[in-house]
Amino acid sequence: MSILLPVGAKQAEVRFVICGVGHIGRRHAALVQRQPGATLTALIDARTELHTELAAEFVGVPFFTSLEEYLAQGPAADVLTVATPNYLHAPQAIAGLRRGLHVLVEKPLALRTADAEQILAAAAQASRLVVGVMQNRYSPPAVWLKQVIEENRLGGIFMVQINCFWNRDARYYRPDSWHGTRAKDGGTLFTQFSHFIDLLYWVFGDVTNLQAHFHNFNHQHLTEFEDSGLVTFDLVRGGTGTLHYSTAVWDRNLESSLTVIGEHGSLRIGGQYMDKVEHCHIRDYECPPLLPTNPANHYGFYQGSAANHVQVIEEVIEAVRSGDSFQTNAREGVKVVEIIEQIYSLK
């Protein structure tokens, strides 16, 4: 592979290689192909049976069966997108960074805080950017919520409640899948709900005094971990909160919502994916009209969070071109892993 341009050096297009071409990796690849200023250089996936299908969908893009194969003989690139199963995120991100690639990592950044810290260390040593995919931050209700809190519209925060009630059943946890295993998946909070823990930390800051209760209502023969939980916590900045989550909802997702009660008012972002403001009653304040939220990611019989990946890719392209730092983003990604690890340590 050729030597990459230094961070901040100008070039015509930012070259992406996508590692892991499942549901979300294929979305990354399609968005890169459509994105001005970006080019799709290569695709990597261990499933050789995908080669014919991918060759027809991404004409002219070479296919490699492992990251090692690509690094040994693939065309040069600038950004490695890691969209593989959770347990591969850390080792593959570190491998890419050590070869001089900037790295974009799907959630979660890693399954252990120590591994996430190693990603940051490798990025610093290589002088490369590492970016975690935190696409829920780009939804208009989330942007609005962040602004309301930063402007202190609510005054002191009394209570924060997050509800995430989704469906994941035998259609999702197939016997031949990495989903559902503790070592490869990590658990419901990592795979399904880490975006909402990121939103909690991004808007309200750190948490303390964590307590948790876990249940496995109907996944006993499907997963090695809980399908539901209740987490309580205090906000370091003041106030208290709860996180209710479940993948035991029958047939389809029910809701993802966030309610805030504060000194000067209350608000609620709701819908299936925190995609709309359902309540806003704040002293001397009127909620402005917001842009529509992007629809949820559709994966056949199930859905995920809002499809905001194009904004993430746009920011990565700009950062590679300008040399802007994503250190805050990566550090916050480590913090999300740390919070989840703390919650699971209470089992």
Coordinates of C-alpha atoms in Angstrom, one line a residue:
M1 CA 0.0 0.0 0.0
S2 CA 1.2 3.5 -0.7
I3 CA 2.1 6.0 2.0
L4 CA -0.9 8.2 2.9
L5 CA -1.0 11.9 2.9
P6 CA -0.4 13.7 6.2
V7 CA -3.4 14.7 8.3
G8 CA -4.8 17.9 6.8
A9 CA -3.1 17.5 3.4
K10 CA -5.4 18.4 0.4
Q11 CA -6.5 15.7 -2.0
A12 CA -9.2 15.3 -4.7
E13 CA -11.1 12.5 -2.9
V14 CA -11.0 10.7 0.4
R15 CA -10.7 7.0 -0.3
F16 CA -12.7 4.5 1.9
V17 CA -12.3 0.8 2.4
I18 CA -15.2 -0.9 4.1
C19 CA -14.5 -3.9 6.4
G20 CA -17.6 -5.9 7.0
V21 CA -20.3 -5.7 4.3
G22 CA -23.4 -6.8 6.3
H23 CA -26.5 -4.6 6.6
I24 CA -24.7 -1.6 8.0
G25 CA -21.5 -2.0 6.1
R26 CA -23.4 -2.1 2.8
R27 CA -25.1 1.1 3.8
H28 CA -21.7 2.7 4.4
A29 CA -20.5 1.5 1.0
A30 CA -23.5 2.8 -0.8
L31 CA -23.3 6.2 0.9
V32 CA -19.6 6.6 0.2
Q33 CA -20.2 5.9 -3.5
R34 CA -22.8 8.6 -3.6
Q35 CA -20.9 11.1 -1.5
P36 CA -19.1 14.0 -3.3
G37 CA -15.5 14.0 -2.4
A38 CA -15.3 10.3 -1.5
T39 CA -14.5 7.1 -3.4
L40 CA -15.0 3.5 -2.5
T41 CA -11.7 1.7 -2.9
A42 CA -12.3 -1.8 -1.6
L43 CA -14.7 -4.1 0.3
I44 CA -13.7 -6.7 2.9
D45 CA -15.8 -9.5 4.2
A46 CA -15.0 -13.1 5.2
R47 CA -18.1 -14.4 3.5
T48 CA -16.8 -15.3 0.0
E49 CA -20.4 -16.1 -1.0
L50 CA -21.1 -12.4 -1.1
H51 CA -18.5 -11.7 -3.8
T52 CA -20.8 -12.1 -6.8
E53 CA -23.6 -10.1 -5.3
L54 CA -21.2 -7.3 -4.2
A55 CA -19.4 -7.2 -7.6
A56 CA -22.8 -6.6 -9.3
E57 CA -23.8 -3.9 -6.8
F58 CA -20.4 -2.1 -6.5
V59 CA -19.0 -2.5 -10.0
G60 CA -15.3 -2.3 -10.3
V61 CA -14.6 -2.3 -6.5
P62 CA -12.2 -5.1 -5.5
F63 CA -13.2 -7.6 -2.8
F64 CA -11.0 -9.1 -0.1
T65 CA -11.8 -11.9 2.3
S66 CA -9.9 -10.5 5.3
L67 CA -8.4 -7.2 6.6
E68 CA -5.0 -8.9 6.5
E69 CA -5.3 -9.7 2.8
Y70 CA -6.4 -6.2 2.0
L71 CA -3.5 -4.6 4.0
A72 CA -1.0 -6.9 2.3
Q73 CA -2.1 -6.4 -1.3
G74 CA -5.1 -4.0 -1.5
P75 CA -5.2 -0.5 -3.2
A76 CA -4.3 2.5 -1.1
A77 CA -7.0 4.2 1.0
D78 CA -7.3 6.9 3.6
V79 CA -10.2 5.7 5.8
L80 CA -10.9 2.2 7.1
T81 CA -14.6 1.7 8.0
V82 CA -15.0 -1.1 10.6
A83 CA -18.5 -2.5 10.4
T84 CA -17.8 -6.1 11.5
P85 CA -19.2 -7.9 14.5
N86 CA -18.6 -6.1 17.8
Y87 CA -15.7 -8.3 19.0
L88 CA -13.6 -7.4 15.9
H89 CA -13.9 -3.6 16.2
A90 CA -10.9 -3.0 18.5
P91 CA -8.4 -5.4 16.8
Q92 CA -9.3 -4.3 13.3
A93 CA -9.3 -0.6 14.2
I94 CA -5.9 -0.9 15.8
A95 CA -4.6 -2.8 12.8
G96 CA -5.8 -0.1 10.4
L97 CA -4.4 2.7 12.5
R98 CA -1.0 1.0 12.7
R99 CA -0.9 0.8 8.9
G100 CA -1.6 4.6 8.6
L101 CA -5.3 4.5 7.9
H102 CA -7.8 6.8 9.6
V103 CA -10.5 4.7 11.1
L104 CA -14.3 5.0 11.3
V105 CA -15.8 2.5 13.8
E106 CA -19.4 1.4 14.0
K107 CA -20.8 1.2 17.5
P108 CA -19.7 0.0 20.0
L109 CA -16.1 1.3 19.8
A110 CA -15.1 -1.9 21.7
L111 CA -16.4 -4.4 24.2
R112 CA -14.0 -3.4 26.9
T113 CA -12.8 -0.1 28.1
A114 CA -9.2 -1.2 28.0
D115 CA -9.5 -2.2 24.3
A116 CA -11.2 1.2 23.5
E117 CA -8.3 3.0 25.2
Q118 CA -5.8 1.0 23.1
I119 CA -7.6 2.3 20.0
L120 CA -7.1 5.9 21.1
A121 CA -3.4 5.1 21.9
A122 CA -2.8 3.6 18.5
A123 CA -4.5 6.7 16.8
A124 CA -2.3 9.1 18.8
Q125 CA 0.9 7.1 18.0
A126 CA 0.0 6.9 14.3
S127 CA -1.2 10.6 14.1
R128 CA -4.4 9.3 12.5
L129 CA -8.0 10.1 13.2
V130 CA -10.4 7.6 14.9
V131 CA -14.1 8.3 14.7
G132 CA -17.0 6.4 16.4
V133 CA -20.3 6.2 14.6
M134 CA -22.7 8.1 16.8
Q135 CA -25.4 8.9 14.3
N136 CA -28.2 9.6 16.8
R137 CA -26.5 12.9 17.6
Y138 CA -27.5 14.2 14.1
S139 CA -31.2 13.7 14.5
P140 CA -33.0 17.1 14.8
P141 CA -34.6 16.3 18.2
A142 CA -31.2 15.3 19.6
V143 CA -29.6 18.5 18.3
W144 CA -32.5 20.5 19.8
L145 CA -32.2 18.7 23.1
K146 CA -28.5 19.4 23.3
Q147 CA -29.1 23.1 22.6
V148 CA -31.8 23.4 25.2
I149 CA -29.6 21.9 27.9
E150 CA -26.5 24.0 26.9
E151 CA -28.6 27.1 27.0
N152 CA -29.8 26.1 30.5
R153 CA -33.4 26.5 29.4
L154 CA -34.6 23.9 32.0
G155 CA -32.5 25.2 34.8
G156 CA -31.4 22.5 37.2
I157 CA -32.1 18.9 35.9
F158 CA -34.2 16.9 38.3
M159 CA -34.9 13.7 36.4
V160 CA -34.0 12.0 33.1
Q161 CA -35.9 8.9 32.0
I162 CA -34.9 6.8 28.9
N163 CA -37.1 4.0 27.6
C164 CA -35.9 1.7 24.8
F165 CA -38.4 -1.1 24.1
W166 CA -37.5 -3.0 21.0
N167 CA -38.0 -6.4 19.3
R168 CA -35.2 -8.8 18.7
D169 CA -36.3 -12.4 18.4
A170 CA -35.4 -15.7 16.7
R171 CA -35.4 -14.0 13.4
Y172 CA -32.5 -11.9 14.6
Y173 CA -30.6 -14.4 16.9
R174 CA -30.0 -17.1 14.3
P175 CA -27.9 -20.1 15.3
D176 CA -25.2 -19.2 12.7
S177 CA -24.9 -15.6 13.8
W178 CA -22.5 -13.8 16.2
H179 CA -25.6 -12.1 17.7
G180 CA -26.4 -13.3 21.1
T181 CA -23.0 -14.5 22.3
R182 CA -21.4 -12.8 25.2
A183 CA -17.9 -12.9 23.7
K184 CA -18.8 -11.6 20.2
D185 CA -21.9 -9.6 20.8
G186 CA -21.3 -8.3 24.3
G187 CA -24.9 -7.8 25.3
T188 CA -28.1 -5.8 24.6
L189 CA -26.7 -2.5 25.8
F190 CA -23.7 -2.8 23.4
T191 CA -25.5 -3.9 20.3
Q192 CA -29.0 -2.3 20.5
F193 CA -28.8 0.6 22.9
S194 CA -25.3 2.1 23.1
H195 CA -26.5 5.0 20.9
F196 CA -28.9 6.0 23.6
I197 CA -26.3 5.8 26.4
D198 CA -24.1 7.9 24.1
L199 CA -27.0 10.5 23.9
L200 CA -27.3 10.5 27.7
Y201 CA -23.6 11.1 28.2
W202 CA -23.3 13.7 25.3
V203 CA -26.2 15.8 26.6
F204 CA -26.1 15.3 30.4
G205 CA -22.6 14.3 31.2
D206 CA -21.2 11.5 33.4
V207 CA -23.3 9.3 35.7
T208 CA -22.6 7.8 39.1
N209 CA -24.3 5.6 41.7
L210 CA -25.3 3.0 39.2
Q211 CA -27.7 0.3 40.2
A212 CA -29.3 -2.3 37.9
H213 CA -31.7 -5.2 37.6
F214 CA -31.6 -7.6 34.7
H215 CA -34.1 -10.2 33.3
N216 CA -34.2 -12.6 30.4
F217 CA -37.9 -13.0 29.7
N218 CA -38.0 -14.9 26.4
H219 CA -34.5 -15.2 25.1
Q220 CA -33.2 -18.0 27.3
H221 CA -32.5 -20.2 24.3
L222 CA -31.4 -17.4 22.0
T223 CA -28.8 -15.3 23.9
E224 CA -26.2 -15.7 26.6
F225 CA -27.3 -12.4 28.3
E226 CA -30.4 -10.5 29.4
D227 CA -33.1 -9.2 27.1
S228 CA -34.3 -6.5 29.6
G229 CA -33.0 -4.3 32.3
L230 CA -33.7 -1.4 34.6
V231 CA -30.8 0.9 35.4
T232 CA -30.9 3.8 37.9
F233 CA -28.2 6.4 38.2
D234 CA -27.4 9.9 39.4
L235 CA -26.0 12.6 37.1
V236 CA -22.7 14.0 38.3
R237 CA -23.9 17.5 37.4
G238 CA -27.0 17.0 39.5
G239 CA -30.3 15.1 39.2
T240 CA -31.2 11.4 38.9
G241 CA -32.3 9.1 36.1
T242 CA -33.4 5.7 34.9
L243 CA -32.9 3.6 31.8
H244 CA -35.5 1.0 31.0
Y245 CA -34.6 -1.3 28.1
S246 CA -35.9 -4.4 26.5
T247 CA -35.6 -6.5 23.3
A248 CA -38.5 -8.7 24.5
V249 CA -41.3 -6.7 22.8
W250 CA -43.4 -8.9 20.5
D251 CA -42.9 -8.7 16.7
R252 CA -41.7 -5.1 16.3
N253 CA -40.1 -2.1 18.1
L254 CA -42.3 -0.1 20.5
E255 CA -40.5 3.1 21.4
S256 CA -37.3 4.9 22.2
S257 CA -38.0 7.9 24.3
L258 CA -36.3 10.4 26.6
T259 CA -38.1 12.5 29.2
V260 CA -36.5 15.3 31.2
I261 CA -38.0 17.1 34.2
G262 CA -36.2 20.3 35.2
E263 CA -36.4 23.3 37.4
H264 CA -38.1 25.4 34.7
G265 CA -40.0 22.9 32.6
S266 CA -40.2 19.5 31.1
L267 CA -39.8 17.9 27.7
R268 CA -40.1 14.5 26.0
I269 CA -38.6 13.2 22.8
G270 CA -40.4 10.1 21.7
G271 CA -41.6 7.9 18.8
Q272 CA -40.1 4.5 18.0
Y273 CA -36.6 6.1 17.6
M274 CA -36.6 9.4 19.5
D275 CA -37.6 10.9 16.2
K276 CA -40.1 13.6 17.4
V277 CA -40.7 16.1 20.2
E278 CA -43.8 14.9 21.9
H279 CA -43.8 17.4 24.8
C280 CA -42.2 20.7 25.5
H281 CA -43.4 23.0 28.3
I282 CA -40.6 25.3 29.4
R283 CA -40.9 28.7 31.0
D284 CA -40.6 31.6 28.6
Y285 CA -39.7 29.3 25.7
E286 CA -41.5 27.9 22.7
C287 CA -40.1 24.8 20.8
P288 CA -39.1 25.9 17.3
P289 CA -40.1 23.9 14.3
L290 CA -37.5 21.1 13.6
L291 CA -36.4 19.5 10.4
P292 CA -37.8 16.0 9.8
T293 CA -35.9 13.2 11.3
N294 CA -34.4 10.7 8.9
P295 CA -36.3 7.3 8.9
A296 CA -35.0 4.4 10.8
N297 CA -32.5 2.0 9.3
H298 CA -34.4 -1.0 7.9
Y299 CA -32.9 -4.4 8.0
G300 CA -35.7 -6.5 6.7
F301 CA -37.9 -7.8 9.6
Y302 CA -36.3 -5.4 12.1
Q303 CA -35.3 -1.8 12.4
G304 CA -32.6 0.2 14.1
S305 CA -31.9 3.8 14.9
A306 CA -32.1 6.8 12.6
A307 CA -30.3 6.6 9.3
N308 CA -27.9 9.5 9.8
H309 CA -24.7 7.9 8.6
V310 CA -24.4 10.3 5.7
Q311 CA -23.7 13.1 8.2
V312 CA -21.0 11.0 9.9
I313 CA -19.3 10.3 6.5
E314 CA -19.4 14.0 5.6
E315 CA -17.7 15.0 8.8
V316 CA -15.0 12.3 8.4
I317 CA -14.3 13.5 4.8
E318 CA -14.0 17.1 6.1
A319 CA -11.8 16.1 9.0
V320 CA -9.4 14.1 6.8
R321 CA -9.1 17.0 4.4
S322 CA -8.7 19.7 7.1
G323 CA -6.9 17.9 9.8
D324 CA -9.6 18.6 12.4
S325 CA -9.5 16.4 15.5
F326 CA -12.1 13.9 16.4
Q327 CA -10.4 13.3 19.8
T328 CA -13.6 14.4 21.7
N329 CA -15.7 12.0 19.7
A330 CA -13.4 9.1 20.3
R331 CA -13.0 9.8 24.0
E332 CA -16.7 9.9 24.4
G333 CA -16.9 6.6 22.6
V334 CA -14.6 5.2 25.2
K335 CA -16.8 6.6 27.9
V336 CA -19.9 4.9 26.5
V337 CA -18.1 1.6 26.7
E338 CA -17.0 2.3 30.2
I339 CA -20.6 3.1 31.3
I340 CA -21.9 -0.1 29.8
E341 CA -19.1 -2.1 31.3
Q342 CA -19.9 -0.6 34.7
I343 CA -23.6 -1.5 34.3
Y344 CA -22.8 -5.1 33.4
S345 CA -20.4 -5.4 36.3
L346 CA -23.5 -5.1 38.6
K347 CA -24.8 -8.5 37.4

